[in-house]
Amino acid sequence: MTPVNPHLAPVAVPDPALLSHVQRLCDLTDPYASGPAEEELFAAAMAETNAWHADRSPFFRSLHAGERPPTPYDAPLVHANFFKRHEVLSIPREDVHLHLTSSGTTGQKSQMFFDEWTIRSAQRMVARIFDRNGWITPDQPVNYLLYSYEPARDLKLGTAFTDNYLCDFAPARHVEYALRDTGNGHEFDPFGCVAALRRFAEEDAPVRILGFPAFLWFTLERMSAMGLPPLTLPEGSLIILGGGWKGHTDRQIGKHELYARVTEQLGVPSERIRDTFGSVEHCVPYIECSHHNLHAPVWSRVFIRSTRTLEPLGHGERGYLHLVSPYITSVPAQSVVMGDLASLHPGEECGCELDTDWFVIHGRAGVSRNKSCAVAAAELMKGMS
C-alpha cells in the first residue's frame, strides 16, 4: 500500500459537528474545482465559520450587531491593518499552535495566531497545488537558494516560515540564504547568491529558488555588472517568487521582463517561474498558472471593493483586494480587506486550463509608515546594487 504523502495527510477541524462543511471544503483535492456544488459547499462553510467566530470572539460578535448578513459573503469586513494593532483570538491561548508576524525588524507587525487545524489546512492547500503541478519530488534532491531570512532565534516572520516549509517538497542537497543572520539582524549577501548560483549550475541537481523577486533581480544585475556569462541551471529547476517589490517600487520591473532575464541568465524556462501572492493574515496560497495569472483556489473567493464605498466592483475594475475563506478558526480573519489595489478577471480570459477567476495586483493603496516583510527586506538592499 502506497503511504500517504505527509503534506497531504488528513487533518481534522476543531469541532466536526459545528464545522462539517468547512472540513468537506478543505478536504477537496482538486485545487481549482468549480461549479454549483462547490459554490454551495463554500457558502455553507462560510456560514459555519462566521457562526464559529461570532460565538467565540467578542470583537467579531460586536460586528454582527443588528441583522445577520443576507449571505455568508456579506459578513463584516476586517481590514488587514487591524491585526497590526490588535490581538483577537477565537481560541484559548493554550490552543495556539503557531504565532507568526507579518513585518520585519521595524514597523508595526500583524500578530497572527494559528491553531493546529488552521496552519495545517493552509499548508495542505499549498501541497495540493504543488502536487497538481508535479512539484513534489521526494526522490529528487535539489539545491535551494532562498531569497528570504536565514533562520534565527525568535524569528517569527511569515515569509521565512513559508519558504522553509516549501523546502519540504523536495529533499535538500544544499540550502543557501540571501538574507544572512549576522547575530544582530539580517543582511543581504549578493556575492553569496552569485557564488551559490555558479556552484549550483555545475552540479547535477535541480535548483529551487524561493522568495522575494527584488533580491533575485538584484542578483541578476550584480552578475551582469561583474561581467559573468549566463548560467544554465540543471533541468527541472524551479523558481517560486513572493513578497513583491514594496519599498523599491521606483526600481521595480515588470514580471515578464524579470522572467525573461531569469531565462536569459539562468536558463530556467518561463513555465518554471511562478509568482505567488499571500499574507500572514490570509494564508490561502495564490500561485500563478502557466500563463502567469493568480487564480483563486477552490478554498477561497476573491472580491474587489471600492476604495471609496467598499461596495463590490465588477470584473476589470480596480479597488481593494478582498479575500474570503472559511478555513481559519483561530482568528476572525475569514473575510479580510487587504491594502493592495487589484482587479478581478473571469477565468476564461486567462487562456490556461483553469476556470476560476484570477486577479492582478496593481500596487499598494495609499501611503503608510507600516512596513511589511518585503519592505524591511528591501531596506537591506540599499547601497548593495
Coordinates of C-alpha atoms in Angstrom, one line a residue:
M1 CA 0.0 0.0 0.0
T2 CA 1.4 3.4 -1.0
P3 CA 2.0 5.6 2.1
V4 CA 0.1 8.9 2.3
N5 CA 2.3 11.9 1.5
P6 CA 2.7 13.7 4.9
H7 CA 1.9 17.0 3.3
L8 CA -1.4 15.7 2.0
A9 CA -2.4 13.8 5.1
P10 CA -5.9 14.3 6.6
V11 CA -6.3 17.0 9.3
A12 CA -9.4 17.4 11.4
V13 CA -11.3 20.6 12.2
P14 CA -11.6 21.6 15.9
D15 CA -15.3 20.6 16.1
P16 CA -16.6 18.2 13.4
A17 CA -20.2 18.8 14.4
L18 CA -20.0 22.6 14.1
L19 CA -17.6 22.7 11.1
S20 CA -18.6 19.8 8.9
H21 CA -18.8 21.9 5.8
V22 CA -15.5 23.6 6.5
Q23 CA -14.0 20.1 6.8
R24 CA -15.6 19.0 3.5
L25 CA -14.4 22.1 1.6
C26 CA -10.8 21.9 2.8
D27 CA -10.8 18.2 2.0
L28 CA -11.4 18.9 -1.7
T29 CA -8.4 17.5 -3.6
D30 CA -8.7 19.5 -6.8
P31 CA -7.3 22.9 -6.0
Y32 CA -9.3 24.6 -8.8
A33 CA -12.6 22.7 -8.9
S34 CA -15.5 25.0 -9.7
G35 CA -19.2 24.6 -10.2
P36 CA -22.6 24.8 -8.4
A37 CA -21.7 22.1 -5.9
E38 CA -18.5 23.8 -4.9
E39 CA -20.3 27.2 -4.6
E40 CA -23.0 25.7 -2.4
L41 CA -20.4 24.0 -0.2
F42 CA -18.3 27.2 0.1
A43 CA -21.3 29.2 1.2
A44 CA -22.3 26.6 3.8
A45 CA -18.7 26.5 5.1
M46 CA -18.6 30.3 5.4
A47 CA -21.8 30.3 7.4
E48 CA -20.3 27.8 9.8
T49 CA -17.1 29.8 10.3
N50 CA -18.9 33.1 10.7
A51 CA -21.0 31.5 13.5
W52 CA -17.9 30.0 15.0
H53 CA -16.2 33.4 15.3
A54 CA -19.3 35.2 16.4
D55 CA -19.7 32.7 19.3
R56 CA -16.0 32.9 20.3
S57 CA -14.7 36.3 19.5
P58 CA -16.3 39.3 21.3
F59 CA -14.7 41.5 18.7
F60 CA -16.3 39.7 15.8
R61 CA -19.6 39.3 17.7
S62 CA -19.7 43.1 18.1
L63 CA -19.5 43.5 14.3
H64 CA -22.6 41.3 14.0
A65 CA -24.8 43.7 15.9
G66 CA -28.2 44.0 14.2
E67 CA -29.4 41.8 11.4
R68 CA -27.4 38.9 10.2
P69 CA -25.9 39.4 6.7
P70 CA -28.1 38.2 3.8
T71 CA -25.3 35.8 2.6
P72 CA -22.1 34.5 4.2
Y73 CA -20.1 36.6 1.7
D74 CA -21.6 39.8 3.3
A75 CA -20.1 39.1 6.7
P76 CA -18.4 42.0 8.3
L77 CA -15.1 43.0 6.7
V78 CA -11.9 43.3 8.7
H79 CA -9.0 45.3 7.2
A80 CA -5.6 43.6 7.4
N81 CA -4.2 46.6 9.2
F82 CA -6.5 45.8 12.2
F83 CA -4.2 42.9 13.0
K84 CA -1.2 45.3 13.3
R85 CA -2.8 46.9 16.3
H86 CA -4.9 44.3 18.0
E87 CA -4.6 40.7 19.0
V88 CA -8.0 39.0 18.7
L89 CA -8.4 35.2 19.0
S90 CA -11.3 32.8 18.7
I91 CA -9.5 30.1 20.6
P92 CA -7.9 29.9 24.1
R93 CA -4.3 31.0 24.3
E94 CA -3.3 27.4 25.2
D95 CA -4.6 26.2 21.9
V96 CA -2.2 28.5 19.9
H97 CA 0.0 26.1 17.8
L98 CA 2.0 28.8 16.0
H99 CA 2.5 32.6 16.2
L100 CA 3.7 34.5 13.1
T101 CA 4.2 38.1 12.3
S102 CA 4.0 40.0 9.0
S103 CA 6.7 42.6 9.3
G104 CA 10.5 42.8 9.5
T105 CA 12.8 44.5 12.0
T106 CA 10.9 47.8 12.1
G107 CA 7.3 49.0 11.8
Q108 CA 4.0 47.6 13.1
K109 CA 3.5 43.9 12.8
S110 CA 0.4 41.9 12.2
Q111 CA 0.2 39.3 15.1
M112 CA -1.4 36.2 13.8
F113 CA -2.1 33.1 15.9
F114 CA -2.9 29.7 14.5
D115 CA -4.4 26.6 16.0
E116 CA -3.1 23.3 14.5
W117 CA -6.1 22.9 12.2
T118 CA -5.7 26.4 10.6
I119 CA -2.0 26.2 9.8
R120 CA -2.0 22.6 8.7
S121 CA -5.0 23.1 6.5
A122 CA -3.3 26.1 4.9
Q123 CA -0.1 24.0 4.4
R124 CA -2.1 21.2 2.8
M125 CA -3.6 23.7 0.3
V126 CA 0.0 24.6 -0.8
A127 CA 0.8 20.9 -1.0
R128 CA -2.2 20.2 -3.2
I129 CA -1.3 23.0 -5.6
F130 CA 2.4 21.8 -5.7
D131 CA 1.1 18.2 -6.2
R132 CA -1.1 19.2 -9.1
N133 CA 1.9 20.9 -10.8
G134 CA 4.2 17.9 -10.2
W135 CA 6.4 19.9 -7.9
I136 CA 6.5 17.4 -5.0
T137 CA 9.6 15.2 -5.8
P138 CA 10.5 13.2 -2.7
D139 CA 13.0 11.1 -4.7
Q140 CA 14.8 14.1 -6.3
P141 CA 17.2 16.1 -4.1
V142 CA 17.6 19.8 -5.1
N143 CA 19.7 22.7 -4.2
Y144 CA 17.9 25.7 -2.6
L145 CA 18.6 29.4 -2.9
L146 CA 16.2 31.1 -0.5
Y147 CA 15.7 34.9 -1.0
S148 CA 14.4 35.1 2.5
Y149 CA 15.6 35.2 6.1
E150 CA 18.2 32.8 7.4
P151 CA 16.7 31.1 10.5
A152 CA 17.5 32.9 13.7
R153 CA 16.4 32.7 17.3
D154 CA 12.9 34.0 17.9
L155 CA 12.4 34.7 14.1
K156 CA 8.6 34.5 13.6
L157 CA 8.2 36.1 10.1
G158 CA 5.6 34.5 8.0
T159 CA 7.7 34.7 4.8
A160 CA 10.6 32.8 6.5
F161 CA 8.1 30.2 7.7
T162 CA 6.6 29.7 4.3
D163 CA 9.9 29.5 2.4
N164 CA 11.3 26.9 4.8
Y165 CA 8.1 24.9 4.5
L166 CA 8.4 24.9 0.7
C167 CA 11.7 23.2 1.1
D168 CA 9.8 20.1 2.4
F169 CA 8.5 19.3 -1.1
A170 CA 11.9 18.1 -2.4
P171 CA 14.8 16.9 -0.2
A172 CA 17.6 19.4 0.2
R173 CA 21.1 18.8 -1.0
H174 CA 22.3 22.3 -0.1
V175 CA 20.5 25.4 1.2
E176 CA 21.8 28.9 0.8
Y177 CA 20.1 32.1 2.2
A178 CA 20.2 35.6 0.6
L179 CA 19.5 37.3 3.9
R180 CA 22.2 36.1 6.3
D181 CA 21.8 36.2 10.1
T182 CA 24.5 38.5 11.5
G183 CA 23.6 37.9 15.1
N184 CA 22.2 41.4 15.2
G185 CA 19.7 41.3 12.3
H186 CA 20.0 40.2 8.7
E187 CA 22.0 41.4 5.8
F188 CA 21.6 40.8 2.1
D189 CA 24.5 38.8 0.7
P190 CA 24.6 39.4 -3.1
F191 CA 28.0 37.9 -3.7
G192 CA 27.0 34.8 -1.7
C193 CA 23.9 34.4 -4.0
V194 CA 26.1 34.8 -7.1
A195 CA 28.5 32.2 -5.8
A196 CA 25.7 29.8 -4.9
L197 CA 24.2 30.0 -8.4
R198 CA 27.5 29.5 -10.1
R199 CA 28.2 26.5 -7.9
F200 CA 24.7 25.0 -8.4
A201 CA 25.0 25.4 -12.2
E202 CA 27.9 23.0 -12.1
E203 CA 26.1 20.3 -10.1
D204 CA 23.6 17.8 -11.4
A205 CA 20.8 18.5 -9.0
P206 CA 17.9 20.8 -10.0
V207 CA 17.8 24.2 -8.2
R208 CA 14.8 25.7 -6.4
I209 CA 14.8 29.5 -5.9
L210 CA 12.2 30.8 -3.5
G211 CA 11.4 34.2 -2.0
F212 CA 11.4 37.9 -2.8
P213 CA 11.7 38.8 -6.5
A214 CA 13.6 42.0 -5.9
F215 CA 16.5 40.1 -4.4
L216 CA 16.6 37.8 -7.5
W217 CA 16.6 40.8 -9.8
F218 CA 19.5 42.5 -7.8
T219 CA 21.4 39.2 -8.1
L220 CA 21.0 39.2 -11.8
E221 CA 22.1 42.8 -12.0
R222 CA 25.1 42.0 -9.9
M223 CA 26.0 39.1 -12.3
S224 CA 25.8 41.5 -15.3
A225 CA 27.9 44.1 -13.5
M226 CA 30.5 41.5 -12.8
G227 CA 30.6 40.6 -16.5
L228 CA 29.6 37.0 -15.7
P229 CA 28.4 34.9 -18.7
P230 CA 24.9 33.3 -18.5
L231 CA 24.4 30.2 -16.4
T232 CA 22.3 27.1 -17.2
L233 CA 20.7 25.7 -14.1
P234 CA 20.0 22.0 -14.3
E235 CA 16.9 20.7 -15.9
G236 CA 13.9 20.6 -13.6
S237 CA 14.9 23.8 -11.7
L238 CA 12.0 25.8 -10.4
I239 CA 11.6 29.4 -9.2
I240 CA 8.7 30.3 -6.9
L241 CA 8.6 34.0 -6.0
G242 CA 6.6 36.0 -3.5
G243 CA 6.7 39.2 -1.4
G244 CA 6.5 41.8 -4.1
W245 CA 8.7 44.9 -4.6
K246 CA 7.4 47.0 -1.7
G247 CA 10.0 49.6 -0.7
H248 CA 11.7 49.7 -4.1
T249 CA 8.8 50.4 -6.4
D250 CA 10.9 53.0 -8.1
R251 CA 13.2 50.2 -9.3
Q252 CA 10.6 47.6 -10.0
I253 CA 10.4 46.0 -13.4
G254 CA 7.5 44.1 -14.9
K255 CA 7.3 40.4 -14.1
H256 CA 7.6 39.3 -17.7
E257 CA 10.8 41.3 -18.0
L258 CA 12.1 39.6 -14.9
Y259 CA 11.1 36.2 -16.2
A260 CA 12.9 36.9 -19.5
R261 CA 16.1 37.9 -17.7
V262 CA 15.9 34.8 -15.5
T263 CA 15.6 32.6 -18.6
E264 CA 18.4 34.5 -20.3
Q265 CA 20.9 34.5 -17.3
L266 CA 19.9 31.3 -15.5
G267 CA 18.4 29.1 -18.3
V268 CA 15.1 28.5 -16.5
P269 CA 12.1 28.4 -18.9
S270 CA 9.2 30.8 -18.2
E271 CA 6.8 28.0 -17.3
R272 CA 9.1 27.0 -14.4
I273 CA 9.0 30.6 -13.0
R274 CA 5.9 31.4 -10.9
D275 CA 5.0 34.3 -8.7
T276 CA 2.7 33.9 -5.7
F277 CA 0.5 36.1 -3.5
G278 CA -0.2 35.5 0.2
S279 CA -0.1 37.1 3.6
V280 CA 0.1 36.2 7.2
E281 CA -3.5 37.5 7.6
H282 CA -4.8 35.2 4.8
C283 CA -2.7 32.1 4.4
V284 CA -4.6 30.6 1.4
P285 CA -2.0 30.2 -1.4
Y286 CA -2.4 32.0 -4.7
I287 CA 0.2 30.6 -7.2
E288 CA 0.5 31.7 -10.8
C289 CA -0.8 29.3 -13.5
S290 CA 1.3 28.5 -16.6
H291 CA 0.1 31.8 -18.1
H292 CA 1.3 33.7 -15.0
N293 CA -2.1 34.7 -13.6
L294 CA -3.1 34.3 -9.9
H295 CA -6.3 32.1 -9.9
A296 CA -8.4 31.7 -6.8
P297 CA -8.3 28.1 -5.5
V298 CA -11.5 26.3 -4.5
W299 CA -10.9 27.1 -0.8
S300 CA -11.3 30.9 -1.3
R301 CA -13.2 33.6 -3.0
V302 CA -11.8 36.9 -4.3
F303 CA -13.7 40.2 -4.5
I304 CA -12.7 43.8 -5.3
R305 CA -14.0 46.6 -3.2
S306 CA -14.4 50.3 -4.0
T307 CA -11.8 52.4 -2.3
R308 CA -14.5 55.0 -1.6
T309 CA -17.5 53.0 -0.5
L310 CA -16.3 49.4 -0.1
E311 CA -19.0 48.3 -2.4
P312 CA -18.2 45.3 -4.6
L313 CA -16.9 46.1 -8.0
G314 CA -17.2 44.2 -11.3
H315 CA -14.6 42.4 -13.4
G316 CA -11.8 44.6 -14.6
E317 CA -12.4 47.4 -12.1
R318 CA -9.6 48.4 -9.6
G319 CA -10.2 48.6 -5.9
Y320 CA -9.2 47.0 -2.6
L321 CA -8.4 43.3 -2.7
H322 CA -10.9 41.4 -0.5
L323 CA -10.1 37.8 0.3
V324 CA -12.6 35.3 1.8
S325 CA -12.0 31.8 3.1
P326 CA -13.7 29.8 5.9
Y327 CA -10.5 27.7 6.7
I328 CA -9.3 29.9 9.7
T329 CA -10.8 29.0 13.1
S330 CA -8.1 30.7 15.3
V331 CA -8.6 34.4 14.4
P332 CA -11.7 36.1 12.9
A333 CA -9.8 36.7 9.6
Q334 CA -12.1 34.8 7.3
S335 CA -13.1 38.0 5.4
V336 CA -10.1 40.3 5.1
V337 CA -9.7 43.5 3.1
M338 CA -6.0 43.9 2.1
G339 CA -4.1 47.2 1.5
D340 CA -3.5 46.1 -2.1
L341 CA -5.1 47.6 -5.2
A342 CA -6.2 44.8 -7.5
S343 CA -8.6 43.9 -10.3
L344 CA -10.5 40.6 -10.8
H345 CA -10.9 38.8 -14.2
P346 CA -13.0 35.8 -15.3
G347 CA -11.3 32.5 -15.7
E348 CA -11.9 32.2 -19.4
E349 CA -9.9 35.4 -20.1
C350 CA -6.7 33.7 -18.9
G351 CA -6.4 31.1 -21.6
C352 CA -5.0 28.4 -19.3
E353 CA -6.7 25.2 -18.3
L354 CA -8.1 26.7 -15.0
D355 CA -11.7 28.0 -14.8
T356 CA -11.6 30.1 -11.6
D357 CA -11.4 33.9 -11.5
W358 CA -7.9 35.4 -11.3
F359 CA -6.6 38.7 -10.1
V360 CA -3.9 41.3 -10.8
I361 CA -2.1 43.3 -8.1
H362 CA -1.7 46.9 -9.2
G363 CA 0.2 48.2 -6.1
R364 CA -0.5 49.3 -2.6
A365 CA -3.3 51.7 -1.7
G366 CA -2.3 55.0 0.0
V367 CA 0.9 55.8 1.9
S368 CA 1.7 54.2 5.2
R369 CA 4.6 54.0 7.6
N370 CA 3.7 50.4 8.3
K371 CA 6.3 48.1 6.8
S372 CA 5.7 44.5 5.6
C373 CA 8.3 41.8 5.4
A374 CA 9.2 42.9 1.8
V375 CA 9.7 46.5 2.9
A376 CA 12.0 45.5 5.7
A377 CA 13.9 43.1 3.4
A378 CA 14.1 45.7 0.6
E379 CA 15.8 48.1 3.0
L380 CA 18.6 45.7 3.4
M381 CA 19.4 46.1 -0.3
K382 CA 20.1 49.8 -0.1
G383 CA 23.6 50.6 -1.2
M384 CA 24.2 47.0 -2.4
S385 CA 23.3 47.3 -6.0

